[in-house]
Short mmCIF file of C-alpha atoms in Angstrom, two decimals:
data_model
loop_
_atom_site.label_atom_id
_atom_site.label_comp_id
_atom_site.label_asym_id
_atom_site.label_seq_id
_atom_site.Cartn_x
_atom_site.Cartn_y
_atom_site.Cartn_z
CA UNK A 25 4.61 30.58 25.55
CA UNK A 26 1.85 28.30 26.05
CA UNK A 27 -0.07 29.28 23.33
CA UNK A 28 3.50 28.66 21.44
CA UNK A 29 4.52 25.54 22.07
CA UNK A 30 0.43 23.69 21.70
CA UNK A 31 1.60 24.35 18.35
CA UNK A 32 3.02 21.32 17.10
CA UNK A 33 4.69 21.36 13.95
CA UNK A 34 5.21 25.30 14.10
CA UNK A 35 7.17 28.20 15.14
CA UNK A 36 8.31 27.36 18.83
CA UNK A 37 7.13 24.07 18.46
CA UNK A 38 9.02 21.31 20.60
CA UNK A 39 8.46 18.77 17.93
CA UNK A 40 7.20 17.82 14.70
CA UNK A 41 3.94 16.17 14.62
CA UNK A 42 3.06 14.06 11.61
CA UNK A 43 -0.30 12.07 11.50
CA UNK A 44 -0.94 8.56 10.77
CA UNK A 45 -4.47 7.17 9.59
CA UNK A 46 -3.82 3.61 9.81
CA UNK A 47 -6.22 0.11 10.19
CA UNK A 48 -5.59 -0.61 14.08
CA UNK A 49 -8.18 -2.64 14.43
CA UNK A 50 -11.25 -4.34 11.81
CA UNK A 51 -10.17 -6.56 8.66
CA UNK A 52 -7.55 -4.55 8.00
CA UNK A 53 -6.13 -4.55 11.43
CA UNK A 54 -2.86 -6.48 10.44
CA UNK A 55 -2.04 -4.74 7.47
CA UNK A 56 -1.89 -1.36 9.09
CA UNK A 57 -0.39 -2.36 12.22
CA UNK A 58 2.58 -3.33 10.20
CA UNK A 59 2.47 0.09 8.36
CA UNK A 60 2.59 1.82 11.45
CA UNK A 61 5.59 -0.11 12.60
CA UNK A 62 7.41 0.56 9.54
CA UNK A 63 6.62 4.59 9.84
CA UNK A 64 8.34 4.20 13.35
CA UNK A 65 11.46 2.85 12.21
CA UNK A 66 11.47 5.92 9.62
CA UNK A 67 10.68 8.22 12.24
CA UNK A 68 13.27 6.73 15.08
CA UNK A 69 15.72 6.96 12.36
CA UNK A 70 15.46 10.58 11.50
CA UNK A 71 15.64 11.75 15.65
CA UNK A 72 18.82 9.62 15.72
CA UNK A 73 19.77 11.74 13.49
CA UNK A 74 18.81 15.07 15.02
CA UNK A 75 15.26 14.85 14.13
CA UNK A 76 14.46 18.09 11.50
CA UNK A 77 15.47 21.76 12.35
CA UNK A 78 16.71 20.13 15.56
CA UNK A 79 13.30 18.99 16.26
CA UNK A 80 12.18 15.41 16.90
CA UNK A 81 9.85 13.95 14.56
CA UNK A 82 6.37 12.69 16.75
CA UNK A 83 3.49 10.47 14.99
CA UNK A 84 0.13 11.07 15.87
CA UNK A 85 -1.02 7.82 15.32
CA UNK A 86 -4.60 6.47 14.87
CA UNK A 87 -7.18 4.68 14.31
CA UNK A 88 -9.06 4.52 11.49
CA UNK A 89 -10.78 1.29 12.14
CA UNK A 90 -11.05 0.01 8.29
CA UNK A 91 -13.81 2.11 8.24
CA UNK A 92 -14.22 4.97 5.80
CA UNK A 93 -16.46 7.43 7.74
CA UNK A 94 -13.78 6.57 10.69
CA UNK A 95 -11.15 7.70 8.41
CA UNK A 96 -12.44 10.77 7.22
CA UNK A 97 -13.16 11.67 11.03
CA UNK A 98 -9.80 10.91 11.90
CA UNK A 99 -8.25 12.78 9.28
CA UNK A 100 -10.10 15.65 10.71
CA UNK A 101 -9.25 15.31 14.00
CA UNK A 102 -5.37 14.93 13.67
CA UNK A 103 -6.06 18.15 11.12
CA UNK A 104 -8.03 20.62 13.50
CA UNK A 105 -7.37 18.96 17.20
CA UNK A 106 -3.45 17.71 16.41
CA UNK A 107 -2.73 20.58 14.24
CA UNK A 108 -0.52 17.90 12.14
CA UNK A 109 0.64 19.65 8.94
CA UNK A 110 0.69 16.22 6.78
CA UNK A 111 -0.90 12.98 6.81
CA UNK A 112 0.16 9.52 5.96
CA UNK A 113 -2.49 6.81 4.99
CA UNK A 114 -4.81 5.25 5.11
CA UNK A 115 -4.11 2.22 3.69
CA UNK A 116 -7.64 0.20 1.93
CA UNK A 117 -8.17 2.97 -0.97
CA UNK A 118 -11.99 2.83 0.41
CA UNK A 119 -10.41 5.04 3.54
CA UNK A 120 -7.90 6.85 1.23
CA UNK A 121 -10.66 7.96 -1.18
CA UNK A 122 -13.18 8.65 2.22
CA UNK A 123 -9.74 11.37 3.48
CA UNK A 124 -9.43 12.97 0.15
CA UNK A 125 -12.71 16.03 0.50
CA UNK A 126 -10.77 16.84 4.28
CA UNK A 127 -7.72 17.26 2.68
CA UNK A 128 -9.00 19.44 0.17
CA UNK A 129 -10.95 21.46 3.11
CA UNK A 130 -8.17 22.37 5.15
CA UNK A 131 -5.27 21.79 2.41
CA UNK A 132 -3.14 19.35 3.92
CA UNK A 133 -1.17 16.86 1.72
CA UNK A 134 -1.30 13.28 2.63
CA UNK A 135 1.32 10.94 1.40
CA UNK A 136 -0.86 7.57 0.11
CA UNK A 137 1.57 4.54 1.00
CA UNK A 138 -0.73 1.64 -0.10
CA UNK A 139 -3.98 2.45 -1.77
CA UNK A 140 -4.31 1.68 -5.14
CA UNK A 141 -7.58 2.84 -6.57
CA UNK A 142 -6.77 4.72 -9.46
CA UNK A 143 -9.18 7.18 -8.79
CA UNK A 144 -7.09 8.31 -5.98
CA UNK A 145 -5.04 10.20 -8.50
CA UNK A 146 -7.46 10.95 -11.17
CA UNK A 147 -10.30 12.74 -9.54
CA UNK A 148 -8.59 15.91 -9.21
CA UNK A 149 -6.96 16.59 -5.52
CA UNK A 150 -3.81 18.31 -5.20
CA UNK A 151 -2.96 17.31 -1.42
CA UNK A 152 -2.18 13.88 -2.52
CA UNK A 153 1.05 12.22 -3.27
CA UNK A 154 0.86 8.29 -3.60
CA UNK A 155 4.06 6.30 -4.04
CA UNK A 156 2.35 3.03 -4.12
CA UNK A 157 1.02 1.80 -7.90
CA UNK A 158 -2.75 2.42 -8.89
CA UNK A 159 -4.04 -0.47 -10.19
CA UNK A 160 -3.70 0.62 -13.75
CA UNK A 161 -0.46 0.76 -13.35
CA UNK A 162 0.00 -2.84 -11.59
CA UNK A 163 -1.70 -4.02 -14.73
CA UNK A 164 0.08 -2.02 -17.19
CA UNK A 165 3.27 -3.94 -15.54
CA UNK A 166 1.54 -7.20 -15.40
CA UNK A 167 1.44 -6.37 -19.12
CA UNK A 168 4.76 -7.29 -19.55
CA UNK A 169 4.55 -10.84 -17.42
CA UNK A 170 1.29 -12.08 -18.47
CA UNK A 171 2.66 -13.96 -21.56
CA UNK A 172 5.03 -16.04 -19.32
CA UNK A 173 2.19 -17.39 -17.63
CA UNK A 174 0.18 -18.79 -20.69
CA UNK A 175 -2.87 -17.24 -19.35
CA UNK A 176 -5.96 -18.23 -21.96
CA UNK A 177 -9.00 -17.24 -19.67
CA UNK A 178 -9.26 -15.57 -16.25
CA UNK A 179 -11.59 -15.19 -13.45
CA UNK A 180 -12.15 -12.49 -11.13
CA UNK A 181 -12.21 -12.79 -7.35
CA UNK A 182 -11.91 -9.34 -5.66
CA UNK A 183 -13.20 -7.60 -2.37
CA UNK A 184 -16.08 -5.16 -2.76
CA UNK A 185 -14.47 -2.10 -2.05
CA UNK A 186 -12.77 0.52 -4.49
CA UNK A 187 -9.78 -1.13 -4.37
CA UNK A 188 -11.00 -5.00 -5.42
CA UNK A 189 -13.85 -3.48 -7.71
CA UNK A 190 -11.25 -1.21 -9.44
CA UNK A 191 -8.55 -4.06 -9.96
CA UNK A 192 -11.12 -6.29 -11.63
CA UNK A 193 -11.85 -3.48 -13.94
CA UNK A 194 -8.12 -2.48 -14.78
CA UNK A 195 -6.52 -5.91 -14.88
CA UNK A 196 -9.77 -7.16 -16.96
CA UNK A 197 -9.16 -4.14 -19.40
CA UNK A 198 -5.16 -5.35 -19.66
CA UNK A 199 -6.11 -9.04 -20.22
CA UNK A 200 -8.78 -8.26 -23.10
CA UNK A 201 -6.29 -6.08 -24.70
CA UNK A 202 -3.77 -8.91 -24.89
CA UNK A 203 -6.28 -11.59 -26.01
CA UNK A 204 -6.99 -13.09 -23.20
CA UNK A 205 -10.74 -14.11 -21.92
CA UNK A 206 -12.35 -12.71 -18.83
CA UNK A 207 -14.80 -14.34 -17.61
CA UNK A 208 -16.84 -14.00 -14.40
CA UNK A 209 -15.96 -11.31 -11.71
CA UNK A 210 -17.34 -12.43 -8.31
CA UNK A 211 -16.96 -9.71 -5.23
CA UNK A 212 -16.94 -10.46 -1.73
CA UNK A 213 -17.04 -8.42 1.31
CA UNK A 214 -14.62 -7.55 3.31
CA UNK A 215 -15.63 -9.19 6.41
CA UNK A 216 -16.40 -12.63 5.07
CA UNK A 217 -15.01 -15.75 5.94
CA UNK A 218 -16.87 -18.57 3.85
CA UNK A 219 -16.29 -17.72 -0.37
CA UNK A 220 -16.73 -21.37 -0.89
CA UNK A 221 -20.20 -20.20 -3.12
CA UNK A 222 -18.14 -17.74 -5.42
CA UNK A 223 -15.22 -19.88 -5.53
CA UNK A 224 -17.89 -23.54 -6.58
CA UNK A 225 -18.85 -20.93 -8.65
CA UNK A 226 -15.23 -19.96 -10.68
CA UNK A 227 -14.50 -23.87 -10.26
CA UNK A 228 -17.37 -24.70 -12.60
CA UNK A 229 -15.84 -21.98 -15.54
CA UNK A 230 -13.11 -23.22 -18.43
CA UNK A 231 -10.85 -20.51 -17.15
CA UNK A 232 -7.29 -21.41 -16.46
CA UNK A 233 -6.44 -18.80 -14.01
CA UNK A 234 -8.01 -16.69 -11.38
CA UNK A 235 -7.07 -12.97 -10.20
CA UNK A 236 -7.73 -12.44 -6.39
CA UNK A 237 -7.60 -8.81 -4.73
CA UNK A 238 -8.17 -8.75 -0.72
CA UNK A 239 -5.74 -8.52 2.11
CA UNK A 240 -4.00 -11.32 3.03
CA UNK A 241 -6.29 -12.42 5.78
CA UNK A 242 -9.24 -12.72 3.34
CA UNK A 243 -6.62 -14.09 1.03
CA UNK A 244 -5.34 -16.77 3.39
CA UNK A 245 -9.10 -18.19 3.88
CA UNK A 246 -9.59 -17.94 -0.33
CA UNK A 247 -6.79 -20.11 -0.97
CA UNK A 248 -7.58 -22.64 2.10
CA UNK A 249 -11.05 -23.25 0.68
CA UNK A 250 -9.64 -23.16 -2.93
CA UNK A 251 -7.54 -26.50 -2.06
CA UNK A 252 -10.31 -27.58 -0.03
CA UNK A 253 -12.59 -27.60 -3.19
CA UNK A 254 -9.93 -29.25 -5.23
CA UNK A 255 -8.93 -26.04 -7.68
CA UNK A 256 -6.31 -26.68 -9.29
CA UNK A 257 -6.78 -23.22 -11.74
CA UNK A 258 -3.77 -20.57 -11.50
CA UNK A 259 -3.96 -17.97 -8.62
CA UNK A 260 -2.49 -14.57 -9.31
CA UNK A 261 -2.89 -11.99 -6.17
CA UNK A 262 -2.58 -7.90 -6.79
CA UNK A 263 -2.34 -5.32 -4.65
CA UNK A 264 1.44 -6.25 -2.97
CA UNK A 265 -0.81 -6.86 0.20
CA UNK A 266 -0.70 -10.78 -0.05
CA UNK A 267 2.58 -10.98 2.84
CA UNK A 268 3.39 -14.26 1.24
CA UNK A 269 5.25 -15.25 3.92
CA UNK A 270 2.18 -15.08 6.15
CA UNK A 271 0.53 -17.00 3.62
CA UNK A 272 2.79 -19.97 4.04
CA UNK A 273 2.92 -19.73 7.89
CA UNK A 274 -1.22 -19.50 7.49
CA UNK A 275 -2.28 -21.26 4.96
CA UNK A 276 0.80 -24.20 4.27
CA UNK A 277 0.36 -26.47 1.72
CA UNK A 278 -2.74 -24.48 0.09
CA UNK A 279 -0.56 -21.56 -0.87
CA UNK A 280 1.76 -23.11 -2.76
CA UNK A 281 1.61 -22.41 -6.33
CA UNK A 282 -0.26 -19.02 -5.80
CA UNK A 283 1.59 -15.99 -7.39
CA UNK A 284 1.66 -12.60 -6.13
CA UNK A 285 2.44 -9.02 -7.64
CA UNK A 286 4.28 -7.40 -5.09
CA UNK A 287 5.77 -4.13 -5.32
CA UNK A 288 9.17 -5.23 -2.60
CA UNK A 289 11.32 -8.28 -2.44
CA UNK A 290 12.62 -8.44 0.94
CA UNK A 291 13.58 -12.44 0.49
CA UNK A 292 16.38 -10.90 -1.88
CA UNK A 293 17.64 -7.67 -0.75
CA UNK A 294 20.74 -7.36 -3.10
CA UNK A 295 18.56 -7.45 -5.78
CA UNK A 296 16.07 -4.27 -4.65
CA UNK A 297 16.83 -0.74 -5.98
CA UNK A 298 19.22 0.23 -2.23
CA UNK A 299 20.48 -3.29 -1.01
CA UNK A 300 22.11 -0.96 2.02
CA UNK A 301 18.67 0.39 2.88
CA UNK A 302 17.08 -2.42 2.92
CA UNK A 303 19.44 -4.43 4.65
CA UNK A 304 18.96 -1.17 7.36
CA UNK A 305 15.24 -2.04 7.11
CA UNK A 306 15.07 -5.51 7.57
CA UNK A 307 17.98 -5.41 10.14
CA UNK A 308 15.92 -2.69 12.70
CA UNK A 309 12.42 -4.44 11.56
CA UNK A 310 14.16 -8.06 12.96
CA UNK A 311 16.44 -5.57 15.92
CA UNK A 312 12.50 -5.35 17.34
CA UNK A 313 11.46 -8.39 17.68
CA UNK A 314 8.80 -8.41 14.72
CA UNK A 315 8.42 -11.23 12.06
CA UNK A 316 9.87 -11.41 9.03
CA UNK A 317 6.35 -11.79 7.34
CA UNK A 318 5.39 -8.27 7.96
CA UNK A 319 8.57 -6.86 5.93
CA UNK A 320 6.28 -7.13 2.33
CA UNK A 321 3.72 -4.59 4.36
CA UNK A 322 5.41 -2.68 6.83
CA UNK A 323 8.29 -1.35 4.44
CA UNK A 324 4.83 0.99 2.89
CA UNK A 325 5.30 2.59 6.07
CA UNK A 326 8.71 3.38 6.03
CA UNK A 327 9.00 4.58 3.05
CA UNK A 328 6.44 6.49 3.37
CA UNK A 329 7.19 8.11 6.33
CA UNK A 330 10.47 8.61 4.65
CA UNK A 331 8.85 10.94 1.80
CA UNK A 332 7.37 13.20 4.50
CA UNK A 333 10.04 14.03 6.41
CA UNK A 334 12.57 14.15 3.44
CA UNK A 335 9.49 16.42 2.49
CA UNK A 336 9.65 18.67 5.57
CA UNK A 337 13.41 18.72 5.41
CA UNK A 338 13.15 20.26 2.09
CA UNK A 339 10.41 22.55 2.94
CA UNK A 340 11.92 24.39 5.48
CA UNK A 341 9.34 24.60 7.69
CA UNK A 342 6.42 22.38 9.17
CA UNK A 343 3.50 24.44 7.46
CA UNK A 344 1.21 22.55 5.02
CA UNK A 345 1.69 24.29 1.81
CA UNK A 346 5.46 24.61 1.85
CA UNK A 347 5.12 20.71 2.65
CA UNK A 348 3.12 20.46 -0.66
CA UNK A 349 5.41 22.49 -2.50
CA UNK A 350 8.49 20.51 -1.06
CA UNK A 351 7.04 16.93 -1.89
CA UNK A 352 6.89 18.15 -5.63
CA UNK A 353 10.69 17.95 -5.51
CA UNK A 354 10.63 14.55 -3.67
CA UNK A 355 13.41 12.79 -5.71
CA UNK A 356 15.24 9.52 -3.59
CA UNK A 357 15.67 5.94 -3.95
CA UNK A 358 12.81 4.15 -1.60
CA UNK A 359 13.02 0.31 -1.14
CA UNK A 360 11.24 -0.55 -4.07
CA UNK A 361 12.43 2.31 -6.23
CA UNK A 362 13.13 5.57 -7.64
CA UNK A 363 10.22 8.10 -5.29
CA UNK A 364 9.69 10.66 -7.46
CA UNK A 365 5.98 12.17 -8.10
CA UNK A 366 4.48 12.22 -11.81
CA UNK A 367 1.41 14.46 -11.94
CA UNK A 368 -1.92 12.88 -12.67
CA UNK A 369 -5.36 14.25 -12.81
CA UNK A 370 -7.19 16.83 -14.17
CA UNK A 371 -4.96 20.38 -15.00
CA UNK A 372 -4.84 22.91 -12.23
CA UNK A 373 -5.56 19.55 -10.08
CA UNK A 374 -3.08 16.74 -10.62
CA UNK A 375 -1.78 14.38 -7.73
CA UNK A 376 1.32 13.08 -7.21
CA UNK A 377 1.90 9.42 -8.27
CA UNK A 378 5.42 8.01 -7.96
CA UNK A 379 6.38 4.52 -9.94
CA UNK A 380 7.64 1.76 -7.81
CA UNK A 381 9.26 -1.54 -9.41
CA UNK A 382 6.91 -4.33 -9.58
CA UNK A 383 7.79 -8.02 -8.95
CA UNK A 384 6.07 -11.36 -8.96
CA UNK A 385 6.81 -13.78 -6.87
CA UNK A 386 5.61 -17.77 -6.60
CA UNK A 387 5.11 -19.56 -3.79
CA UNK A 388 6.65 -22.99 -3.99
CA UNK A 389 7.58 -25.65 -1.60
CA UNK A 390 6.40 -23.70 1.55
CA UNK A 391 9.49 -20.63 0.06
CA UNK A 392 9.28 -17.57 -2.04
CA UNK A 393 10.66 -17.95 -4.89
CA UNK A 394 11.43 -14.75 -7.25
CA UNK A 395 11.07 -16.23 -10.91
CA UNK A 396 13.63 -13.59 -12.53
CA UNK A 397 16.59 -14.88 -9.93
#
């Protein structure tokens, strides 16, 4: 019986255990704590429910640090010590893409709720479902909003991970194809505070605009010494990791202006794909005492703890591979759209990658402002 029940997640099992790879603490810290948060609500809302075969749903939740190797060791641990039969994370695509050879090792799916590398879902591993948009695709949709901006000539200002790196390279490949100059591409890592010597730097250029890809804690610093240097040049963010409204509450006057491709519009909830669900969302998210600001982040986690246990549901039983099999099928309307997985990758290989809506948003006056409304 003992033997039965350490089993988490299978026959006998008292509950369902589903692991979490998040950013507790590091440069990412922020961002994943409010990813975590939103995976609760999902979860609390399921074993209000009932839980899953009369189960309740428990996250094994930890810490990956921001720190690939961390990542990859956590991944194994909630694997071979937690016994959890499916993963969410791990936010920065850096600790995504650092999960990805454990998953394949002990075939276990993870469900990718923010990373957008596009090699995530190129590189040819079945265990992984994303249902946030690679960068290619971002920039495929930017595609379409570009020519409303009268960009002539853009800059580059990204973080030196996978994730910055690999935005610079997509969006730059979108922006050449429509005409449009790129000109330098500065990186910066992920711990620094001072990019006054990249941003003198993009100052100095006859660009008009400048693309920025970090997390919004990096971000809030860029556009503070931005102002500070007197740049007056466009600022378009990617990623949907900006929280704009943390911008304004960090950065005041300096953000204003900035734009930011986000991927949920929580300012205007009748006009997201399931006004009910998000009005659910935002009503449980505010019910616990959180900030509205973390709504643009944490709703990742919901969602994506959503797809899992809709997953499991479907599956029939807490085992890894029927998981796999189930989230194939995963067909529902998330808070920023239609969750469905598209195959990607190499034959014999592909990953899942669902296709979100994509917004863009201006900041303006200290409010967000949604330029289609």
């Amino acid at each position: 019986m003992a033997a039965a029940l350490s089993l988490t997640g299978h026959a006998g099992a008292q509950t369902i255990k589903i692991g979490v790879n998040e950013p507790l603490t590091g440069p990412f810290a922020a961002s994943g704590t409010y990813v975590v948060n939103g995976a609760k609500i999902a979860a609390d809302e399921a074993n209000a429910k009932g839980g899953v075969f009369g189960q309740k749903i428990e996250l094994v939740i930890e810490d990956n640090k921001s720190n690939p190797t961390e990542a990859a060791a956590v991944a194994e641990k909630l694997i071979t010590r937690d016994k959890v039969p499916v993963i969410m994370g791990a936010w920065g695509s850096s600790l995504t893409l650092a999960v990805m050879p454990k998953l394949l090792e002990y075939k276990v799916p993870m469900v990718v709720e923010t990373s957008s590398s596009s090699k995530i879902t190129t590189s040819g591993n079945p265990y992984i479902f994303r249902i946030s948009p690679p960068s290619s695709v971002e920039a495929h949709e930017f595609k379409t909003i570009a020519p409303t901006l009268g960009i002539k000539k853009a800059d580059f200002l990204v973080i030196n991970n996978d994730w910055g790196r690999g935005s610079a390279e997509d969006f730059g490949k979108v922006l050449k194809d429509m005409g449009v100059q790129v000109g330098l591409v500065e990186i910066m890592d992920q711990a620094s505070q001072d990019m006054s010597a990249q941003l003198s730097k993009i100052k100095a250029t006859d660009s008009d605009t400048i693309m920025v890809t970090t997390a919004v804690e990096q971000l809030t610093l860029v556009l503070k010494q931005a102002a500070a240097l007197g740049i007056t040049k466009k600022i378009v963010t990617t990623g949907g990791s900006q929280n704009p409204d943390q911008l304004i509450d960090q950065a005041g006057a300096a953000a204003n202006g900035s734009m930011h491709l986000t991927t949920f519009a929580p300012w205007y909830p009748e006009k997201t794909p399931d006004p009910a669900a998000t009005k659910y969302f935002l009503g449980e998210w505010k019910g616990r005492g959180f900030a509205f600001a973390g709504a643009t982040e944490s709703f990742r986690g919901y969602d994506g703890m959503r797809t899992v246990i809709n997953a499991i549901q479907r599956a029939g039983k807490a085992e890894p591979e029927a998981i796999t099999e189930a989230l194939w099928k995963t067909d529902f309307m998330g808070l920023n759209g239609r969750i469905k997985f598209e195959k990607q990758g190499p034959s014999g290989k592909e990953s899942g990658q669902s296709m979100p809506n994509l917004y863009l948003i201006k900041i303006e006056k200290d409010k967000v402002v949604l330029p289609s409304s």
